[in-house]
Tab-separated table of C-alpha atoms in Angstrom:
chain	number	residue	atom	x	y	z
A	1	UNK	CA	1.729	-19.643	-19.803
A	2	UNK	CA	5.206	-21.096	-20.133
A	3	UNK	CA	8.245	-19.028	-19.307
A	4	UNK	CA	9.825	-19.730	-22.897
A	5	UNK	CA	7.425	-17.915	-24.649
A	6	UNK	CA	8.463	-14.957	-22.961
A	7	UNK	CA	12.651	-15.631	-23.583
A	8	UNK	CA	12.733	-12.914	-26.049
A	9	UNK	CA	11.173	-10.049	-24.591
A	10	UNK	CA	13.314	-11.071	-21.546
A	11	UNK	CA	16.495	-10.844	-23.024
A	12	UNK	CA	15.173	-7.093	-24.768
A	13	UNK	CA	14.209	-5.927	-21.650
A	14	UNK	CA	17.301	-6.432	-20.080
A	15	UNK	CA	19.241	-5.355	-22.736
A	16	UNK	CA	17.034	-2.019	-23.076
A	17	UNK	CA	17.652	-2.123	-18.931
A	18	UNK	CA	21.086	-1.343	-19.793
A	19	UNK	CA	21.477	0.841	-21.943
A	20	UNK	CA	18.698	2.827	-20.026
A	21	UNK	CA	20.945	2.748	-16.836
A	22	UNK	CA	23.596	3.983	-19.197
A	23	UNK	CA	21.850	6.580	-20.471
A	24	UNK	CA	20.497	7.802	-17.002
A	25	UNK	CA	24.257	7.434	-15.763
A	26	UNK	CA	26.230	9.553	-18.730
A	27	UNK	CA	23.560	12.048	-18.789
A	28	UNK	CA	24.344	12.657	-15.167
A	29	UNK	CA	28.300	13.000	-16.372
A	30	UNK	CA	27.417	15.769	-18.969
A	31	UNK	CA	28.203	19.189	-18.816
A	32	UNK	CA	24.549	20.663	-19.373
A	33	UNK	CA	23.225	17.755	-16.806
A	34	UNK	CA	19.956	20.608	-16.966
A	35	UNK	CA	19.297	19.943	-20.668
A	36	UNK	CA	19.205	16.241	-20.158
A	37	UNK	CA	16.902	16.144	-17.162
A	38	UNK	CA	14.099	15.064	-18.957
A	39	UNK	CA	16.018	11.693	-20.088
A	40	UNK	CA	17.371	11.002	-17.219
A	41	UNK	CA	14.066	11.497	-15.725
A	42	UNK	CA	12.467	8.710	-18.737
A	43	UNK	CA	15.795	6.720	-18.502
A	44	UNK	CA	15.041	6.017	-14.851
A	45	UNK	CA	11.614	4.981	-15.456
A	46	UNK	CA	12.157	3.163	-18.491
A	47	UNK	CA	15.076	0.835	-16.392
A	48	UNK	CA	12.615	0.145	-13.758
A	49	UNK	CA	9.905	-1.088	-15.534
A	50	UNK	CA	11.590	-3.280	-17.924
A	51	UNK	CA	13.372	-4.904	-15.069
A	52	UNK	CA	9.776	-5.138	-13.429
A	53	UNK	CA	8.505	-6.831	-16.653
A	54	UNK	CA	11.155	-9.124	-17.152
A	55	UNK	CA	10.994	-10.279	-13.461
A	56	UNK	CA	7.109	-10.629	-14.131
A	57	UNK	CA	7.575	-12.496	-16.797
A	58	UNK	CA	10.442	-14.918	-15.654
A	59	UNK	CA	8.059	-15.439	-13.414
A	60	UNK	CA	5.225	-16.150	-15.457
A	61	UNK	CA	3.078	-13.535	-13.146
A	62	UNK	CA	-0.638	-13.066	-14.314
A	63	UNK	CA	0.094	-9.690	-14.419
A	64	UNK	CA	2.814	-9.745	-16.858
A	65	UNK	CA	1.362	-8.592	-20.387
A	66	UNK	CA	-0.062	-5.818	-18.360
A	67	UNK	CA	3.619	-4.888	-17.548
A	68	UNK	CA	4.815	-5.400	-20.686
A	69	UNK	CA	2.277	-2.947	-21.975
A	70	UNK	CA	3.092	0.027	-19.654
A	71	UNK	CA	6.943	-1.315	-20.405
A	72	UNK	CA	6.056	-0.735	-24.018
A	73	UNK	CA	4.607	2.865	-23.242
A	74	UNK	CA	7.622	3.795	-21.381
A	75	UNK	CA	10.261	2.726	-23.875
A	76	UNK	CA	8.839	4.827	-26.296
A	77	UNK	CA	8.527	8.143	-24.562
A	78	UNK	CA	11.849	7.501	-23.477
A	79	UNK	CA	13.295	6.564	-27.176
A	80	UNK	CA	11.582	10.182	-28.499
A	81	UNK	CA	13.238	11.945	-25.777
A	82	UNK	CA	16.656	10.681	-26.494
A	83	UNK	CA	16.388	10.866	-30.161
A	84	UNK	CA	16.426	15.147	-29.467
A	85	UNK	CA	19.859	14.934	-28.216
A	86	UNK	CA	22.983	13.452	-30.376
A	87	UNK	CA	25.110	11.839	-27.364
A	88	UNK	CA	25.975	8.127	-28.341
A	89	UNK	CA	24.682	6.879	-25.052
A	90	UNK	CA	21.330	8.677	-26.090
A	91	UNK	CA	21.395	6.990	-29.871
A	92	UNK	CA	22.167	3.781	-28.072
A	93	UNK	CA	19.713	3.902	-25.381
A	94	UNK	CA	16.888	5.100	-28.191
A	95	UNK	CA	17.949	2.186	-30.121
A	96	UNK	CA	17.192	-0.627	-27.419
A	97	UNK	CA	14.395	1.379	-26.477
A	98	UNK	CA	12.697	1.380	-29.775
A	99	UNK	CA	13.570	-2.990	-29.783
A	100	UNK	CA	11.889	-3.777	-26.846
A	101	UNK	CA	8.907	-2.106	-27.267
A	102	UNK	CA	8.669	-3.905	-30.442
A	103	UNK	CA	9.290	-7.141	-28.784
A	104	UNK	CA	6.703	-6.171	-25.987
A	105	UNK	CA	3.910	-5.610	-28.547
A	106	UNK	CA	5.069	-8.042	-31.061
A	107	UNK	CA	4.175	-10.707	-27.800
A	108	UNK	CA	0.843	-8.377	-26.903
A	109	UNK	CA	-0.627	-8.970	-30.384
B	1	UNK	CA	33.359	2.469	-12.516
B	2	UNK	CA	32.169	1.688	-15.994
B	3	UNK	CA	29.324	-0.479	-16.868
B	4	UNK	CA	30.781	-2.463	-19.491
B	5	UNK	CA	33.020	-4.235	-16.739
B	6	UNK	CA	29.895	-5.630	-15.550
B	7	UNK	CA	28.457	-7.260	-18.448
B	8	UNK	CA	29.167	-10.670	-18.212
B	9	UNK	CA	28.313	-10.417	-14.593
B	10	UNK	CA	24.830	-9.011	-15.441
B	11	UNK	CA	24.411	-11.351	-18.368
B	12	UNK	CA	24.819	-14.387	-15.503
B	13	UNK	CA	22.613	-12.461	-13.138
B	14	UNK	CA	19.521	-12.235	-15.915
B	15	UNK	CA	20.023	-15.701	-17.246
B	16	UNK	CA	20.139	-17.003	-13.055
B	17	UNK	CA	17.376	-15.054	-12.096
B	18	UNK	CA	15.444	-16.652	-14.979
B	19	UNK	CA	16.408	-19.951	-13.857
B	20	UNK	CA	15.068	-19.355	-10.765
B	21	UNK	CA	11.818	-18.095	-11.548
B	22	UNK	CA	11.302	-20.634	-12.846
B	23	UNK	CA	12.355	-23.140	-10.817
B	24	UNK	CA	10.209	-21.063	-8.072
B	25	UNK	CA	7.508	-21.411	-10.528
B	26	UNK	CA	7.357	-25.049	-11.537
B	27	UNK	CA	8.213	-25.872	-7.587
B	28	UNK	CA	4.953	-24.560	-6.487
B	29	UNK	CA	3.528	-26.935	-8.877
B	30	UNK	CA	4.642	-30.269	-7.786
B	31	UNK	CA	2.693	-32.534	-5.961
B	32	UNK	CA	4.981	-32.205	-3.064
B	33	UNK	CA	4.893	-28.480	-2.710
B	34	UNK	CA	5.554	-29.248	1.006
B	35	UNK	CA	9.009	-30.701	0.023
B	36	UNK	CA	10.174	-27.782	-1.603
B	37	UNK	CA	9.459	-25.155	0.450
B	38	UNK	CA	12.930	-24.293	1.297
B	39	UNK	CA	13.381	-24.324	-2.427
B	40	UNK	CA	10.594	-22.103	-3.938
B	41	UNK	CA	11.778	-20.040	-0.461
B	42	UNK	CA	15.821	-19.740	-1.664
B	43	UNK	CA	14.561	-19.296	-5.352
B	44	UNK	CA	12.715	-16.132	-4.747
B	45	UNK	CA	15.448	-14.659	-2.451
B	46	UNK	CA	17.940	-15.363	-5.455
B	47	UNK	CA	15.790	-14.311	-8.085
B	48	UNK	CA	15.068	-11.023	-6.064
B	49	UNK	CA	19.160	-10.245	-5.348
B	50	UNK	CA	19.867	-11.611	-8.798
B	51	UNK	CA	17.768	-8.721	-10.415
B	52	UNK	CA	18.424	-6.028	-7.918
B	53	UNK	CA	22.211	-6.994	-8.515
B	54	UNK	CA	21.876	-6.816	-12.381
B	55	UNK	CA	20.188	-3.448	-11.532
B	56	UNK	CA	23.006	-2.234	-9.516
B	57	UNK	CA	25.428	-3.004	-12.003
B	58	UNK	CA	23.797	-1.839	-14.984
B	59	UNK	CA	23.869	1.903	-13.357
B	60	UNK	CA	27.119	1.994	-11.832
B	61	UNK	CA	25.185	2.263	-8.344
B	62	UNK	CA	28.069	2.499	-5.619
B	63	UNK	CA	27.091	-0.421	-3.797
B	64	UNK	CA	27.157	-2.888	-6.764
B	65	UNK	CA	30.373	-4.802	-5.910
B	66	UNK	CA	28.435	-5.506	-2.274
B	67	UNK	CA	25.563	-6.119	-3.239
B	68	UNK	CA	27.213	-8.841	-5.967
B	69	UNK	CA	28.816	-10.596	-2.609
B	70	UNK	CA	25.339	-11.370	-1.473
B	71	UNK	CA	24.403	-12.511	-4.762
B	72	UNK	CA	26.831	-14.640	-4.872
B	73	UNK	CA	26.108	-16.310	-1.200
B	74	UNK	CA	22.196	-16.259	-1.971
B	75	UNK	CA	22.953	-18.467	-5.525
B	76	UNK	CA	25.309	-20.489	-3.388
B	77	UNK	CA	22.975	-21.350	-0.562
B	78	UNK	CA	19.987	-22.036	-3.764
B	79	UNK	CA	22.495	-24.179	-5.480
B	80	UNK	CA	22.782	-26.408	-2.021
B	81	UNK	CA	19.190	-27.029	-1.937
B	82	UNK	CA	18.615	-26.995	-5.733
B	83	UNK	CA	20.936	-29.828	-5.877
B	84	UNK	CA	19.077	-32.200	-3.194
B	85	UNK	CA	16.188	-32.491	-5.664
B	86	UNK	CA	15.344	-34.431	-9.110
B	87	UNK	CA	13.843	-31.594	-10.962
B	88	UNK	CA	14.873	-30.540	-14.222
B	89	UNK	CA	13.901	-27.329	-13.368
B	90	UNK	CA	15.839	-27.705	-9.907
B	91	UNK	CA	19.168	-29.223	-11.881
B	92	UNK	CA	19.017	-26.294	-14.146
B	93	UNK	CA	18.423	-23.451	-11.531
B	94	UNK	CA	21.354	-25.395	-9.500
B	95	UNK	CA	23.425	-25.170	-12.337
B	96	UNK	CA	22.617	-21.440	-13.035
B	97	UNK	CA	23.192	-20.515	-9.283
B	98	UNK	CA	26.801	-21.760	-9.439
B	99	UNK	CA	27.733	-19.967	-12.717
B	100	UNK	CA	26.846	-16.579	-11.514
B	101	UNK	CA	28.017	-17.222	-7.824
B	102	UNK	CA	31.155	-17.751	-10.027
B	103	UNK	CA	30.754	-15.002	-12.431
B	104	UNK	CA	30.229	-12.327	-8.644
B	105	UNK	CA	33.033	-13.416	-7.411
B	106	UNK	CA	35.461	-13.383	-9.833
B	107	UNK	CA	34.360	-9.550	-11.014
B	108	UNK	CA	34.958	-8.857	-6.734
B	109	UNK	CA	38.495	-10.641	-6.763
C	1	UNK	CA	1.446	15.780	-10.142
C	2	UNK	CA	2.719	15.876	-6.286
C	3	UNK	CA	4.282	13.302	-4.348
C	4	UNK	CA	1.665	14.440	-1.421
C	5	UNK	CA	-1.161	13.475	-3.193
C	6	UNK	CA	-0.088	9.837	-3.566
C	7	UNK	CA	1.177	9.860	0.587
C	8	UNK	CA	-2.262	7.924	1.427
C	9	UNK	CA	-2.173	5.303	-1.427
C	10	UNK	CA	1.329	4.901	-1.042
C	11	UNK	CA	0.686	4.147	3.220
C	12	UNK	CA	-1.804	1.015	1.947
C	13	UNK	CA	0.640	-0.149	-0.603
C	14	UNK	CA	3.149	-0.713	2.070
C	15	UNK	CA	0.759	-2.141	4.883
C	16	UNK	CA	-0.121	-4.446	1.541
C	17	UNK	CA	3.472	-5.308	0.692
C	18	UNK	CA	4.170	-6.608	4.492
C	19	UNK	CA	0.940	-8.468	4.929
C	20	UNK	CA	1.454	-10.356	1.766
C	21	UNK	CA	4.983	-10.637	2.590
C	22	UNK	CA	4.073	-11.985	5.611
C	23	UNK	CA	1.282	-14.417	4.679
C	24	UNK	CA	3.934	-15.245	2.045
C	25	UNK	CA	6.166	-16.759	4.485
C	26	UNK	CA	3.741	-18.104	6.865
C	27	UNK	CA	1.667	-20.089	4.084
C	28	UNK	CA	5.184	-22.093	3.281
C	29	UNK	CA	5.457	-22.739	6.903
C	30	UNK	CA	1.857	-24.572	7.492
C	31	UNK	CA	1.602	-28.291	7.324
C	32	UNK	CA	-0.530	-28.214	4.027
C	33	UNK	CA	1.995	-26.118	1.998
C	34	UNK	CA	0.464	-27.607	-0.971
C	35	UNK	CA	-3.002	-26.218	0.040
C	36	UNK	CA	-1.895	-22.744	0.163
C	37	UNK	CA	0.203	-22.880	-3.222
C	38	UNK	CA	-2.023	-20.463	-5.179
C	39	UNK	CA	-1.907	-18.071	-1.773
C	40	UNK	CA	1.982	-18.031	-2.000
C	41	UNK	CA	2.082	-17.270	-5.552
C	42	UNK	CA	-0.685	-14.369	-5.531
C	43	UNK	CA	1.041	-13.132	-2.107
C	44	UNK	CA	4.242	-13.119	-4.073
C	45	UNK	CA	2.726	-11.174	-6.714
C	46	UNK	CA	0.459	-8.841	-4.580
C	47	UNK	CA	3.841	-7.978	-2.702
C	48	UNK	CA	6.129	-7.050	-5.996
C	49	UNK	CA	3.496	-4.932	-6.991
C	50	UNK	CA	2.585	-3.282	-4.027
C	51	UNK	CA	6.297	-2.181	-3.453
C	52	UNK	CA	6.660	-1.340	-7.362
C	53	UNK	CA	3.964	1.034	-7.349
C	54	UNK	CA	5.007	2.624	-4.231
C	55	UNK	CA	8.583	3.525	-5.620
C	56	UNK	CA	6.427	4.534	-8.666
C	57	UNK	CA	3.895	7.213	-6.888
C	58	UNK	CA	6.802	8.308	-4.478
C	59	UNK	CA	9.206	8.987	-7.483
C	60	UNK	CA	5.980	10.621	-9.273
C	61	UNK	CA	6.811	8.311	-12.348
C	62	UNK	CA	4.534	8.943	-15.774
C	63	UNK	CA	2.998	5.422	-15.279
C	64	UNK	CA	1.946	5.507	-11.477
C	65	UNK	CA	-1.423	5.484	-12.317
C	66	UNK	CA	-0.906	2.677	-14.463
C	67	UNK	CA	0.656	0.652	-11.695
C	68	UNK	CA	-1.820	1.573	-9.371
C	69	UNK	CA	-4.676	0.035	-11.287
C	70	UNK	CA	-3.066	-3.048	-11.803
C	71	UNK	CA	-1.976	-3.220	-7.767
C	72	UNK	CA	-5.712	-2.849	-7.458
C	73	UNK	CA	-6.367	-5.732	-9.297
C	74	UNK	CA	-3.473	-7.656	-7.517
C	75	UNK	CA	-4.814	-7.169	-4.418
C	76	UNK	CA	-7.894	-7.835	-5.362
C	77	UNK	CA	-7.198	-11.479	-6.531
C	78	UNK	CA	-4.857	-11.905	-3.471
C	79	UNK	CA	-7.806	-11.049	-1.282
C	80	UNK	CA	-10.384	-13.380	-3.004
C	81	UNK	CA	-7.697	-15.998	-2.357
C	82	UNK	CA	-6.829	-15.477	1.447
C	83	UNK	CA	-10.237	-15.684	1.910
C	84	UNK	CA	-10.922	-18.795	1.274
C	85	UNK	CA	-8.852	-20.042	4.274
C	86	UNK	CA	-8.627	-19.685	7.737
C	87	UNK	CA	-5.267	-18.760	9.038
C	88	UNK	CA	-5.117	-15.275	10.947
C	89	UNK	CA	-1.957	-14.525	8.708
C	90	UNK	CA	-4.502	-14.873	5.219
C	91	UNK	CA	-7.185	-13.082	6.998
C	92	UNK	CA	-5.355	-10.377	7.815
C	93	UNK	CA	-3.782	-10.460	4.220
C	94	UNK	CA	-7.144	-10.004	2.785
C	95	UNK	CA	-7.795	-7.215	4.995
C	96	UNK	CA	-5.006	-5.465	4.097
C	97	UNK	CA	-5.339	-6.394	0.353
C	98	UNK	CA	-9.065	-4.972	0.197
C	99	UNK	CA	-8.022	-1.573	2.040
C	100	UNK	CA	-4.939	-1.057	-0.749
C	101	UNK	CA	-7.161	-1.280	-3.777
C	102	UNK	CA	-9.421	0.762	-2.299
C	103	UNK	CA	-6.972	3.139	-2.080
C	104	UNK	CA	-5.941	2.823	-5.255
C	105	UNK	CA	-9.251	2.770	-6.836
C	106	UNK	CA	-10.183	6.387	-5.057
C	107	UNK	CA	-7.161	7.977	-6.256
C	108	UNK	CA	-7.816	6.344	-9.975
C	109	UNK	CA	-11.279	7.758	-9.335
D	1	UNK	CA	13.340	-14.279	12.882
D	2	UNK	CA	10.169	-12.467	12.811
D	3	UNK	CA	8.684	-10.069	10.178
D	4	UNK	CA	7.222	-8.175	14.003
D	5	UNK	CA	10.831	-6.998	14.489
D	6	UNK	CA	11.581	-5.480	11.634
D	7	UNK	CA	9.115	-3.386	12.001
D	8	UNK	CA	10.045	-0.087	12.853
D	9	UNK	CA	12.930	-0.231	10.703
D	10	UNK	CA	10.729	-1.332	7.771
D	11	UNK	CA	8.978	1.971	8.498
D	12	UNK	CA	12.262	4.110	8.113
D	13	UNK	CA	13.016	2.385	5.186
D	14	UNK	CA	9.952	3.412	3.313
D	15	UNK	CA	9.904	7.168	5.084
D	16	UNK	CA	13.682	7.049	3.841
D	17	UNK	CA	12.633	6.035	-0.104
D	18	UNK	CA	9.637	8.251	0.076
D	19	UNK	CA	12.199	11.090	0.925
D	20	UNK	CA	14.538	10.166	-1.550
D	21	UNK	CA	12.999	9.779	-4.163
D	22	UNK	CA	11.261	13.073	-3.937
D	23	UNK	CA	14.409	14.862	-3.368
D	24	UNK	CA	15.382	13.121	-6.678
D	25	UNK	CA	12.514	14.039	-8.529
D	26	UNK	CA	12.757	18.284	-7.282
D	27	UNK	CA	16.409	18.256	-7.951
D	28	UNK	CA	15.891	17.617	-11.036
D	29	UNK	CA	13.476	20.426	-11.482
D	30	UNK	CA	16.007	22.846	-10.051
D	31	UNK	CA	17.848	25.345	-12.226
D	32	UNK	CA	20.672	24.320	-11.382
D	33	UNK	CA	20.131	20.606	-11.998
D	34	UNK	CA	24.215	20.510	-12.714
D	35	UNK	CA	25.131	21.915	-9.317
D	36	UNK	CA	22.656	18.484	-7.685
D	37	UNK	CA	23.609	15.624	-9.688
D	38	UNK	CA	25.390	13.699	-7.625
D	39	UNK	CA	22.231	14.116	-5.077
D	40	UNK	CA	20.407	12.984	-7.667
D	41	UNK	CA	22.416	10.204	-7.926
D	42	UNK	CA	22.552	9.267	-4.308
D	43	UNK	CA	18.513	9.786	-3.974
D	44	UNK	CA	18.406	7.090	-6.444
D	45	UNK	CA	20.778	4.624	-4.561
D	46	UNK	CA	19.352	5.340	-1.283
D	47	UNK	CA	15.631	4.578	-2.797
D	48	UNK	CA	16.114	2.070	-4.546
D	49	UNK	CA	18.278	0.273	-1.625
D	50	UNK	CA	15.795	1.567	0.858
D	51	UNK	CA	12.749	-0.376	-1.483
D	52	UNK	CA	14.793	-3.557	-1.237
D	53	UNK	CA	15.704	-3.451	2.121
D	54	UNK	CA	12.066	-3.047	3.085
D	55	UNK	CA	11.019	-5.787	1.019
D	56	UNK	CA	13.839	-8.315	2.076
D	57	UNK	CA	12.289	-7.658	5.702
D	58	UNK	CA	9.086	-8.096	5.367
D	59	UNK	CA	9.614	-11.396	3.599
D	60	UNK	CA	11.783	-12.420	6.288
D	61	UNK	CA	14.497	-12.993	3.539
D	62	UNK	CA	17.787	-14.502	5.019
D	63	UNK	CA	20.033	-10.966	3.810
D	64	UNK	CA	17.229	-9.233	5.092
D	65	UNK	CA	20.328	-8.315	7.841
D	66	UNK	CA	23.167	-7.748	5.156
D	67	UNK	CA	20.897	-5.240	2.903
D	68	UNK	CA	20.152	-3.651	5.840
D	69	UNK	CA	23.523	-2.889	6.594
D	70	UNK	CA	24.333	-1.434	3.104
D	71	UNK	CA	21.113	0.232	3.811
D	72	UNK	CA	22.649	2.385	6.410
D	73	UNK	CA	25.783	3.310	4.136
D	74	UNK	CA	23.879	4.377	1.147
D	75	UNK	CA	21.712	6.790	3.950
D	76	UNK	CA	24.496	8.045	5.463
D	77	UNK	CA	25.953	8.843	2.486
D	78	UNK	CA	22.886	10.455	1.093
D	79	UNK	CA	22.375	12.524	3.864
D	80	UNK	CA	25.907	13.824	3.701
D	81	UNK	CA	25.698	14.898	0.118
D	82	UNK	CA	22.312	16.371	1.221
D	83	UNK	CA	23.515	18.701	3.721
D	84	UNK	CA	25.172	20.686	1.179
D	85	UNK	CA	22.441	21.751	-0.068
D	86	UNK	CA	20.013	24.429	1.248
D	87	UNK	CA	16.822	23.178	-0.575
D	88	UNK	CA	14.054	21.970	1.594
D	89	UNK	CA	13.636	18.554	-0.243
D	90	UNK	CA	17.358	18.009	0.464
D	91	UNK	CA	17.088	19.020	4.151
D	92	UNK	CA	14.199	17.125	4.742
D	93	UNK	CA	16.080	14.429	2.779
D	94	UNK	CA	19.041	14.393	4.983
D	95	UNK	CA	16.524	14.175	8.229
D	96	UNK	CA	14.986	10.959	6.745
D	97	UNK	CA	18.247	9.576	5.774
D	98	UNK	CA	20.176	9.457	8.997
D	99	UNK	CA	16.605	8.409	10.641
D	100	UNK	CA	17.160	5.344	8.623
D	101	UNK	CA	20.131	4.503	8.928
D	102	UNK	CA	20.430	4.745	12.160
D	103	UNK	CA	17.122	2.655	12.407
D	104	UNK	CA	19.404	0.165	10.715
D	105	UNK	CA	22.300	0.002	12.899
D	106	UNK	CA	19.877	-0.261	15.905
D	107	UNK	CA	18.520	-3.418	14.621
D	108	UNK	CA	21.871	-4.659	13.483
D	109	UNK	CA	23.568	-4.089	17.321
């Protein structure tokens, strides 16, 4: 399996990477840091897998669809958690969240 | 520290650590794996400071701007050996190497 | 779910991550390199997951299960590998490889 | 250099992240998550530098020395943020922290 085929769903998962870390990292800055604990909780995760999958799949591991699944999973829980709360960083982060786990199951199908 | 600052560096550190993946990748399948041992060797180093640097940066971690100097030597030494082979995939991961060992350093000067 | 619960699994998944690391290293030091090209790449592998899912149980992520199951499978491949030659580093790879999906098949259990 | 030496401080690194990141993960289960997020953020750091560090050792990687010195800072400045905190997690936290790091400067002497 050629590392091309996986360019797209590279570049989302780093992009969603970011705006994760973002999210984790503002969330931390807000005043009711309690309220947000839950997305900075999903933030977290979400940034470490999609940095897992796209080093899995840069690297054309044979374990990489199965990474892209779970990094599927997790961008989605953490896109519904964001979407509760109306900070930009949260929009944002929902946003890239929702685009790579399109892009992870557009290249699982 | 904000994250924006970072984003060309992190944009160099993705599209590097891609490069060498795959260079890492493609290495182990020559017929003269033995050859490039020092290069599948220097590509997985880089690949694995490349991401943990994008990483670093993308959450405003406190050690970014360090851990960016050692990305920058680890592309550096890859480049060195990248360049004493024929490989597309080793001209491109050389190549790759030296714009984000640029890209580190000039976000540390 | 507790961190505790995960201390046993996450013991193997570290034992796992520095055999493989080591076998790694030592297959791109033997004279037939080329030989041992699918033990470096499943050692690589084996390794990034083992660590992975060892941050993942010891952070109590949502998708350490997930990661355990497919470290189990990792080392499971890894193992079949390092088998089939007889250097003491691959050997004790496989060992070590066998005992961590054990360990993560009785906690999936 | 071997992957023998690095031994012990391997082990710190991975009693360090396991600390961490559970100090990280009951923080943010406090009430008064506000009052802890800058441990939060420094659990992170240290774990995530601690998981790296380990790795880069066991594979013998040629920073393996450098990470391990930002290693040390990160735990030392974990454990200091740590000790103003009476929670449990955060004392046991700041235990495993200066463990490491000095673990760390030992091997860099």
């Amino acid at each position: 399996m050629s590392h091309e085929r996986f360019h797209a769903c590279i570049e989302e998962c780093i992009r969603c990477m970011q705006a994760c870390n973002h999210c984790y990292y503002a969330c931390l800055e807000e005043e009711h840091a309690a309220m947000m604990k839950e997305c900075i909780r999903l933030d977290r995760e979400c940034a470490e897998l999609c940095a897992f999958a796209a080093q899995a799949m840069s690297m054309s591991a044979s374990y990489a669809m199965d990474v892209c699944r779970l990094c599927a999973q997790a961008c989605e829980a953490c896109a519904e958690e964001c979407r509760r709360h109306d900070h930009a960083h949260c929009r944002r982060c929902a946003e890239a969240c929702l685009s790579c786990a399109e892009a992870c199951r557009t290249m699982l199908a």
